[in-house]
Amino acid sequence: MADWTDCLNFGISIAKQASEVVLSAFQQHKEVKLKSSPADLVTETDQRVEKILISAIRNRYPQHRFIGEESVAAGEHLELTDSPTWIIDPIDGTVNFVHRFPFVAISIAFTVNRQTQFGIVYSCVEDKLFYAQRGGGAFLNGEPLHASGQQDISRCVVVTEIGAERDDVALSTMTSNIRRLLQLPVHGVRALGTAAVDMCQVATGGADAYYHIGMHCWDIAASAIIVQEAGGVVMDTDGSEFDMMSRRVIAASSAAVADRIAQVIQAFPCCRDDEDNCGCGATGVN
Ligand code: IPD
């Protein structure tokens, strides 16, 4: 079996370098442009960081492919193939970045034959480096990570996000999902504004579960393997196998908690990341 440790180490080193660009812009005024909705933002720093990461990787691994949030937003076709592929979110938590709310992350996942080999989430302001390699465990700043193992939903802290969708169906589904969980009851519902960092909280045991509908593959591809390698469970919100292109995810401390959340929440329609005009009535990225 191929060993992708060299790629992992390279990914970690460029994530750390790129975080200096994010941090130096963090306190500055930003020019903000809108993407798919008034809450889906991009800045010059998102675009610059993605270019820095892709050009560094391309120099070292010229055969590798890329799926980058801002390249796709600029019109690049999104397709996950069997080739070694880097899936990049240059700033996960762009709304936080614009407002200087201190949770922003660089998220990098690496797939081969469509299977994630490693994931890196660098929470820049917190200076927290989460990473995991398939079969090698998950780590935070070099220390092993373990999910809480909690089995009882009524003792859980659950993290979720109200994403960029603002249509009636999405809003009422998101708010009623939160209401149903609070009525179970769970101990609490939280949101940090970055899917990647939210999900890593499950890997640390600080949260017991995370679910999200409407995010994209670059938001959660890296943190999914970090949760799995920390002993957690990752699945689709309908209880089926996790599919990073489906735009639906549950990450949990145990199968029991993941299943319970899948029973309680509902999904609103959104096109898969790798498919457009699927007939659901919402739009995709391709
Ligand atoms: C967003 C963040 C946010 C989530 C959105 C994502 P971005 O990513 O992860 O927490 O709610 O769905 O799109 O745009 O900041 O990279």
mmCIF file of C-alpha atoms and ligand atoms in Angstrom:
data_model
loop_
_atom_site.group_PDB
_atom_site.id
_atom_site.type_symbol
_atom_site.label_atom_id
_atom_site.label_comp_id
_atom_site.label_asym_id
_atom_site.label_seq_id
_atom_site.Cartn_x
_atom_site.Cartn_y
_atom_site.Cartn_z
ATOM 1 C CA MET A 1 0.000 0.000 0.000
ATOM 2 C CA ALA A 2 1.326 3.451 -0.898
ATOM 3 C CA ASP A 3 2.542 5.644 1.932
ATOM 4 C CA TRP A 4 1.399 9.260 1.648
ATOM 5 C CA THR A 5 3.328 10.534 4.676
ATOM 6 C CA ASP A 6 5.536 12.778 2.531
ATOM 7 C CA CYS A 7 2.409 14.451 1.128
ATOM 8 C CA LEU A 8 0.933 14.811 4.640
ATOM 9 C CA ASN A 9 4.095 16.460 5.971
ATOM 10 C CA PHE A 10 4.237 18.763 2.966
ATOM 11 C CA GLY A 11 0.548 19.659 3.446
ATOM 12 C CA ILE A 12 1.192 20.518 7.110
ATOM 13 C CA SER A 13 4.166 22.717 6.263
ATOM 14 C CA ILE A 14 2.315 24.707 3.588
ATOM 15 C CA ALA A 15 -0.796 25.045 5.786
ATOM 16 C CA LYS A 16 1.414 26.643 8.462
ATOM 17 C CA GLN A 17 2.993 28.994 5.916
ATOM 18 C CA ALA A 18 -0.399 29.940 4.456
ATOM 19 C CA SER A 19 -1.780 30.631 7.923
ATOM 20 C CA GLU A 20 0.684 33.537 8.205
ATOM 21 C CA VAL A 21 -1.070 35.134 5.223
ATOM 22 C CA VAL A 22 -4.473 34.600 6.882
ATOM 23 C CA LEU A 23 -3.288 35.998 10.229
ATOM 24 C CA SER A 24 -1.622 39.063 8.734
ATOM 25 C CA ALA A 25 -4.899 39.952 6.975
ATOM 26 C CA PHE A 26 -7.132 39.039 9.930
ATOM 27 C CA GLN A 27 -7.213 42.461 11.626
ATOM 28 C CA GLN A 28 -7.239 44.428 8.355
ATOM 29 C CA HIS A 29 -10.211 45.818 6.457
ATOM 30 C CA LYS A 30 -11.360 43.332 3.786
ATOM 31 C CA GLU A 31 -12.998 43.879 0.422
ATOM 32 C CA VAL A 32 -15.878 41.405 0.417
ATOM 33 C CA LYS A 33 -17.635 39.903 -2.600
ATOM 34 C CA LEU A 34 -20.786 37.774 -2.541
ATOM 35 C CA LYS A 35 -20.975 34.296 -4.076
ATOM 36 C CA SER A 36 -24.140 32.136 -4.016
ATOM 37 C CA SER A 37 -26.022 34.217 -1.389
ATOM 38 C CA PRO A 38 -25.636 37.373 0.749
ATOM 39 C CA ALA A 39 -24.094 35.143 3.432
ATOM 40 C CA ASP A 40 -21.668 33.301 1.113
ATOM 41 C CA LEU A 41 -18.593 35.570 1.083
ATOM 42 C CA VAL A 42 -15.167 35.640 -0.501
ATOM 43 C CA THR A 43 -12.204 37.969 0.056
ATOM 44 C CA GLU A 44 -8.960 38.542 -1.791
ATOM 45 C CA THR A 45 -7.220 36.539 0.977
ATOM 46 C CA ASP A 46 -9.339 33.399 0.313
ATOM 47 C CA GLN A 47 -8.310 33.545 -3.347
ATOM 48 C CA ARG A 48 -4.667 34.358 -2.595
ATOM 49 C CA VAL A 49 -4.261 31.568 -0.034
ATOM 50 C CA GLU A 50 -5.802 29.002 -2.391
ATOM 51 C CA LYS A 51 -3.392 30.063 -5.173
ATOM 52 C CA ILE A 52 -0.389 29.836 -2.797
ATOM 53 C CA LEU A 53 -1.385 26.327 -1.665
ATOM 54 C CA ILE A 54 -2.144 24.984 -5.145
ATOM 55 C CA SER A 55 0.995 26.392 -6.742
ATOM 56 C CA ALA A 56 3.222 24.979 -3.951
ATOM 57 C CA ILE A 57 1.627 21.523 -4.260
ATOM 58 C CA ARG A 58 1.693 21.592 -8.070
ATOM 59 C CA ASN A 59 5.434 22.407 -8.031
ATOM 60 C CA ARG A 60 6.158 19.406 -5.849
ATOM 61 C CA TYR A 61 3.555 16.951 -7.195
ATOM 62 C CA PRO A 62 2.871 17.973 -10.810
ATOM 63 C CA GLN A 63 0.615 14.951 -11.511
ATOM 64 C CA HIS A 64 -1.803 15.623 -8.663
ATOM 65 C CA ARG A 65 -5.271 17.127 -9.129
ATOM 66 C CA PHE A 66 -7.184 19.727 -7.105
ATOM 67 C CA ILE A 67 -10.648 20.632 -5.897
ATOM 68 C CA GLY A 68 -10.421 24.127 -4.415
ATOM 69 C CA GLU A 69 -13.336 26.169 -3.098
ATOM 70 C CA GLU A 70 -12.357 29.382 -4.871
ATOM 71 C CA SER A 71 -11.300 27.660 -8.116
ATOM 72 C CA VAL A 72 -14.751 26.031 -8.267
ATOM 73 C CA ALA A 73 -16.396 29.377 -7.437
ATOM 74 C CA ALA A 74 -14.424 30.840 -10.373
ATOM 75 C CA GLY A 75 -15.979 28.247 -12.695
ATOM 76 C CA GLU A 76 -13.669 25.212 -12.512
ATOM 77 C CA HIS A 77 -15.553 21.913 -12.922
ATOM 78 C CA LEU A 78 -15.742 19.884 -9.710
ATOM 79 C CA GLU A 79 -14.942 16.228 -10.272
ATOM 80 C CA LEU A 80 -13.408 13.735 -7.868
ATOM 81 C CA THR A 81 -11.477 11.098 -9.831
ATOM 82 C CA ASP A 82 -9.243 8.173 -8.822
ATOM 83 C CA SER A 83 -6.134 10.358 -9.235
ATOM 84 C CA PRO A 84 -4.380 11.738 -6.154
ATOM 85 C CA THR A 85 -6.456 14.849 -5.369
ATOM 86 C CA TRP A 86 -6.032 17.698 -2.892
ATOM 87 C CA ILE A 87 -9.348 19.130 -1.645
ATOM 88 C CA ILE A 88 -8.739 22.638 -0.337
ATOM 89 C CA ASP A 89 -10.686 25.246 1.584
ATOM 90 C CA PRO A 90 -8.253 28.181 1.924
ATOM 91 C CA ILE A 91 -10.341 29.864 4.645
ATOM 92 C CA ASP A 92 -13.135 27.856 6.219
ATOM 93 C CA GLY A 93 -15.130 30.416 8.150
ATOM 94 C CA THR A 94 -14.894 33.325 5.699
ATOM 95 C CA VAL A 95 -17.764 35.152 7.464
ATOM 96 C CA ASN A 96 -15.777 34.828 10.717
ATOM 97 C CA PHE A 97 -12.653 36.074 8.913
ATOM 98 C CA VAL A 98 -14.501 39.142 7.589
ATOM 99 C CA HIS A 99 -15.854 39.957 11.071
ATOM 100 C CA ARG A 100 -12.673 38.986 12.979
ATOM 101 C CA PHE A 101 -14.593 36.285 14.893
ATOM 102 C CA PRO A 102 -11.613 34.164 15.881
ATOM 103 C CA PHE A 103 -12.364 30.758 14.308
ATOM 104 C CA VAL A 104 -10.947 30.393 10.799
ATOM 105 C CA ALA A 105 -9.238 27.356 9.360
ATOM 106 C CA ILE A 106 -7.259 26.118 6.408
ATOM 107 C CA SER A 107 -8.665 22.720 5.472
ATOM 108 C CA ILE A 108 -6.759 20.282 3.245
ATOM 109 C CA ALA A 109 -7.808 16.714 2.461
ATOM 110 C CA PHE A 110 -5.998 14.292 0.156
ATOM 111 C CA THR A 111 -7.750 11.450 -1.678
ATOM 112 C CA VAL A 112 -6.544 8.537 -3.795
ATOM 113 C CA ASN A 113 -9.054 6.308 -5.586
ATOM 114 C CA ARG A 114 -11.672 8.627 -4.063
ATOM 115 C CA GLN A 115 -10.715 7.527 -0.551
ATOM 116 C CA THR A 116 -9.374 10.118 1.873
ATOM 117 C CA GLN A 117 -5.793 9.323 2.904
ATOM 118 C CA PHE A 118 -5.248 12.232 5.260
ATOM 119 C CA GLY A 119 -6.819 15.451 6.470
ATOM 120 C CA ILE A 120 -5.339 18.652 7.891
ATOM 121 C CA VAL A 121 -7.350 21.395 9.628
ATOM 122 C CA TYR A 122 -5.281 24.338 10.825
ATOM 123 C CA SER A 123 -7.300 26.659 13.076
ATOM 124 C CA CYS A 124 -5.155 29.716 12.464
ATOM 125 C CA VAL A 125 -6.069 32.124 15.293
ATOM 126 C CA GLU A 126 -6.165 29.354 17.897
ATOM 127 C CA ASP A 127 -2.871 27.955 16.504
ATOM 128 C CA LYS A 128 -4.371 24.462 16.582
ATOM 129 C CA LEU A 129 -3.198 21.925 14.018
ATOM 130 C CA PHE A 130 -5.562 18.957 13.683
ATOM 131 C CA TYR A 131 -4.492 16.146 11.375
ATOM 132 C CA ALA A 132 -5.052 12.454 10.740
ATOM 133 C CA GLN A 133 -3.720 9.859 8.322
ATOM 134 C CA ARG A 134 -5.722 6.741 7.372
ATOM 135 C CA GLY A 135 -4.971 4.046 9.952
ATOM 136 C CA GLY A 136 -2.587 6.296 11.895
ATOM 137 C CA GLY A 137 -4.797 8.009 14.467
ATOM 138 C CA ALA A 138 -5.739 11.664 14.839
ATOM 139 C CA PHE A 139 -3.691 14.413 16.482
ATOM 140 C CA LEU A 140 -3.970 17.978 17.766
ATOM 141 C CA ASN A 141 -0.615 19.790 17.936
ATOM 142 C CA GLY A 142 1.037 16.348 18.096
ATOM 143 C CA GLU A 143 -1.142 14.951 20.916
ATOM 144 C CA PRO A 144 -3.490 12.002 20.171
ATOM 145 C CA LEU A 145 -7.203 12.803 19.856
ATOM 146 C CA HIS A 146 -10.069 10.664 21.136
ATOM 147 C CA ALA A 147 -13.800 11.186 20.598
ATOM 148 C CA SER A 148 -15.842 11.129 23.818
ATOM 149 C CA GLY A 149 -17.456 7.733 23.174
ATOM 150 C CA GLN A 150 -20.726 9.151 24.562
ATOM 151 C CA GLN A 151 -23.667 6.834 23.742
ATOM 152 C CA ASP A 152 -26.537 8.772 25.305
ATOM 153 C CA ILE A 153 -27.947 11.606 23.157
ATOM 154 C CA SER A 154 -29.429 13.340 26.225
ATOM 155 C CA ARG A 155 -25.879 13.913 27.538
ATOM 156 C CA CYS A 156 -24.503 15.360 24.310
ATOM 157 C CA VAL A 157 -23.225 18.732 23.201
ATOM 158 C CA VAL A 158 -24.169 18.917 19.520
ATOM 159 C CA VAL A 159 -22.520 21.307 17.069
ATOM 160 C CA THR A 160 -24.189 22.456 13.863
ATOM 161 C CA GLU A 161 -24.179 25.415 11.481
ATOM 162 C CA ILE A 162 -26.732 27.757 10.012
ATOM 163 C CA GLY A 163 -25.001 27.987 6.635
ATOM 164 C CA ALA A 164 -25.399 30.393 3.733
ATOM 165 C CA GLU A 165 -28.881 29.190 2.687
ATOM 166 C CA ARG A 166 -31.621 31.718 3.405
ATOM 167 C CA ASP A 167 -34.673 30.305 1.578
ATOM 168 C CA ASP A 168 -37.770 29.420 3.605
ATOM 169 C CA VAL A 169 -37.457 25.643 3.331
ATOM 170 C CA ALA A 170 -33.804 25.620 4.383
ATOM 171 C CA LEU A 171 -34.377 28.051 7.269
ATOM 172 C CA SER A 172 -37.400 26.266 8.661
ATOM 173 C CA THR A 173 -35.681 22.872 8.357
ATOM 174 C CA MET A 174 -32.528 24.131 10.104
ATOM 175 C CA THR A 175 -34.420 25.811 12.943
ATOM 176 C CA SER A 176 -36.810 22.910 13.487
ATOM 177 C CA ASN A 177 -33.862 20.479 13.583
ATOM 178 C CA ILE A 178 -32.290 22.544 16.370
ATOM 179 C CA ARG A 179 -35.625 22.732 18.188
ATOM 180 C CA ARG A 180 -36.142 18.954 18.002
ATOM 181 C CA LEU A 181 -32.672 18.252 19.366
ATOM 182 C CA LEU A 182 -33.134 20.749 22.217
ATOM 183 C CA GLN A 183 -36.441 19.057 23.083
ATOM 184 C CA LEU A 184 -34.879 15.573 23.348
ATOM 185 C CA PRO A 185 -33.176 17.220 25.314
ATOM 186 C CA VAL A 186 -29.455 17.445 24.520
ATOM 187 C CA HIS A 187 -27.102 19.331 26.868
ATOM 188 C CA GLY A 188 -26.527 22.081 24.319
ATOM 189 C CA VAL A 189 -26.281 23.129 20.677
ATOM 190 C CA ARG A 190 -23.255 25.151 19.499
ATOM 191 C CA ALA A 191 -21.906 26.724 16.292
ATOM 192 C CA LEU A 192 -18.416 28.168 15.703
ATOM 193 C CA GLY A 193 -18.916 29.361 12.101
ATOM 194 C CA THR A 194 -16.472 26.939 10.498
ATOM 195 C CA ALA A 195 -17.608 23.460 9.590
ATOM 196 C CA ALA A 196 -14.039 22.143 9.658
ATOM 197 C CA VAL A 197 -13.320 23.339 13.210
ATOM 198 C CA ASP A 198 -16.840 22.433 14.405
ATOM 199 C CA MET A 199 -16.339 18.864 13.302
ATOM 200 C CA CYS A 200 -12.869 18.650 14.861
ATOM 201 C CA GLN A 201 -14.543 19.355 18.233
ATOM 202 C CA VAL A 202 -16.050 15.856 17.966
ATOM 203 C CA ALA A 203 -12.542 14.446 17.485
ATOM 204 C CA THR A 204 -11.360 16.214 20.671
ATOM 205 C CA GLY A 205 -14.295 14.931 22.759
ATOM 206 C CA GLY A 206 -15.256 18.577 23.513
ATOM 207 C CA ALA A 207 -18.445 17.999 21.535
ATOM 208 C CA ASP A 208 -20.238 14.684 21.107
ATOM 209 C CA ALA A 209 -21.781 15.237 17.687
ATOM 210 C CA TYR A 210 -21.947 17.502 14.694
ATOM 211 C CA TYR A 211 -24.397 17.610 11.817
ATOM 212 C CA HIS A 212 -24.702 19.896 8.841
ATOM 213 C CA ILE A 213 -26.711 20.134 5.635
ATOM 214 C CA GLY A 214 -25.608 22.336 2.733
ATOM 215 C CA MET A 215 -21.853 22.571 3.317
ATOM 216 C CA HIS A 216 -19.443 21.507 0.566
ATOM 217 C CA CYS A 217 -16.830 18.761 0.255
ATOM 218 C CA TRP A 218 -13.924 21.171 0.963
ATOM 219 C CA ASP A 219 -15.532 22.185 4.294
ATOM 220 C CA ILE A 220 -15.628 18.682 5.768
ATOM 221 C CA ALA A 221 -13.402 16.254 3.792
ATOM 222 C CA ALA A 222 -10.383 16.781 6.082
ATOM 223 C CA SER A 223 -12.286 16.843 9.375
ATOM 224 C CA ALA A 224 -14.207 13.646 8.470
ATOM 225 C CA ILE A 225 -11.057 11.514 8.540
ATOM 226 C CA ILE A 226 -9.894 13.335 11.687
ATOM 227 C CA VAL A 227 -13.136 12.315 13.452
ATOM 228 C CA GLN A 228 -12.921 8.720 12.167
ATOM 229 C CA GLU A 229 -9.297 8.353 13.222
ATOM 230 C CA ALA A 230 -10.196 9.734 16.665
ATOM 231 C CA GLY A 231 -12.656 6.840 17.041
ATOM 232 C CA GLY A 232 -15.794 8.711 15.997
ATOM 233 C CA VAL A 233 -18.440 7.829 13.434
ATOM 234 C CA VAL A 234 -19.223 9.763 10.238
ATOM 235 C CA MET A 235 -22.362 9.162 8.172
ATOM 236 C CA ASP A 236 -24.935 10.815 5.923
ATOM 237 C CA THR A 237 -27.860 12.559 7.663
ATOM 238 C CA ASP A 238 -30.173 9.828 6.276
ATOM 239 C CA GLY A 239 -28.107 7.174 8.086
ATOM 240 C CA SER A 240 -26.383 5.899 4.945
ATOM 241 C CA GLU A 241 -22.633 5.764 4.315
ATOM 242 C CA PHE A 242 -20.766 9.099 4.419
ATOM 243 C CA ASP A 243 -20.380 10.652 0.977
ATOM 244 C CA MET A 244 -18.378 13.899 0.970
ATOM 245 C CA MET A 245 -20.216 15.065 -2.185
ATOM 246 C CA SER A 246 -23.731 14.674 -0.734
ATOM 247 C CA ARG A 247 -23.640 17.961 1.244
ATOM 248 C CA ARG A 248 -24.991 16.168 4.320
ATOM 249 C CA VAL A 249 -23.034 14.882 7.290
ATOM 250 C CA ILE A 250 -23.339 13.604 10.829
ATOM 251 C CA ALA A 251 -20.155 13.109 12.861
ATOM 252 C CA ALA A 252 -20.561 11.584 16.299
ATOM 253 C CA SER A 253 -18.851 10.054 19.295
ATOM 254 C CA SER A 254 -20.658 6.725 18.751
ATOM 255 C CA ALA A 255 -22.922 4.946 16.265
ATOM 256 C CA ALA A 256 -25.767 5.195 18.809
ATOM 257 C CA VAL A 257 -25.576 9.004 18.912
ATOM 258 C CA ALA A 258 -25.168 9.285 15.120
ATOM 259 C CA ASP A 259 -28.215 7.047 14.545
ATOM 260 C CA ARG A 260 -30.323 9.017 17.038
ATOM 261 C CA ILE A 261 -29.491 12.313 15.303
ATOM 262 C CA ALA A 262 -30.298 10.756 11.909
ATOM 263 C CA GLN A 263 -33.740 9.799 13.297
ATOM 264 C CA VAL A 264 -34.435 13.296 14.628
ATOM 265 C CA ILE A 265 -33.239 15.694 11.925
ATOM 266 C CA GLN A 266 -34.483 16.317 8.402
ATOM 267 C CA ALA A 267 -32.544 17.494 5.354
ATOM 268 C CA PHE A 268 -33.566 20.261 2.955
ATOM 269 C CA PRO A 269 -32.859 19.804 -0.763
ATOM 270 C CA CYS A 270 -29.465 20.806 -2.132
ATOM 271 C CA CYS A 271 -27.683 19.546 -5.247
ATOM 272 C CA ARG A 272 -24.705 17.272 -4.772
ATOM 273 C CA ASP A 273 -21.312 18.946 -5.176
ATOM 274 C CA ASP A 274 -20.472 16.772 -8.181
ATOM 275 C CA GLU A 275 -23.811 17.162 -9.952
ATOM 276 C CA ASP A 276 -25.824 20.135 -11.172
ATOM 277 C CA ASN A 277 -29.554 20.419 -11.832
ATOM 278 C CA CYS A 278 -30.328 17.182 -10.028
ATOM 279 C CA GLY A 279 -33.995 18.183 -10.028
ATOM 280 C CA CYS A 280 -34.174 19.079 -6.326
ATOM 281 C CA GLY A 281 -34.936 22.722 -7.103
ATOM 282 C CA ALA A 282 -31.798 24.037 -5.358
ATOM 283 C CA THR A 283 -28.519 24.845 -7.084
ATOM 284 C CA GLY A 284 -25.172 23.067 -7.058
ATOM 285 C CA VAL A 285 -21.653 24.299 -7.710
ATOM 286 C CA ASN A 286 -20.980 22.730 -11.139
HETATM 287 C C1 IPD B 1 -18.671 27.793 5.331
HETATM 288 C C2 IPD B 1 -18.444 27.488 6.786
HETATM 289 C C3 IPD B 1 -19.742 27.604 7.551
HETATM 290 C C4 IPD B 1 -20.812 26.722 6.971
HETATM 291 C C5 IPD B 1 -21.022 26.970 5.493
HETATM 292 C C6 IPD B 1 -19.687 26.842 4.765
HETATM 293 P P1 IPD B 1 -16.628 28.895 3.986
HETATM 294 O O1 IPD B 1 -17.468 27.648 4.612
HETATM 295 O O2 IPD B 1 -17.915 26.196 6.946
HETATM 296 O O3 IPD B 1 -19.538 27.203 8.869
HETATM 297 O O4 IPD B 1 -22.013 26.932 7.639
HETATM 298 O O5 IPD B 1 -21.941 26.028 4.987
HETATM 299 O O6 IPD B 1 -19.891 27.101 3.392
HETATM 300 O O7 IPD B 1 -17.497 29.490 2.907
HETATM 301 O O8 IPD B 1 -16.381 29.861 5.090
HETATM 302 O O9 IPD B 1 -15.406 28.252 3.432
#
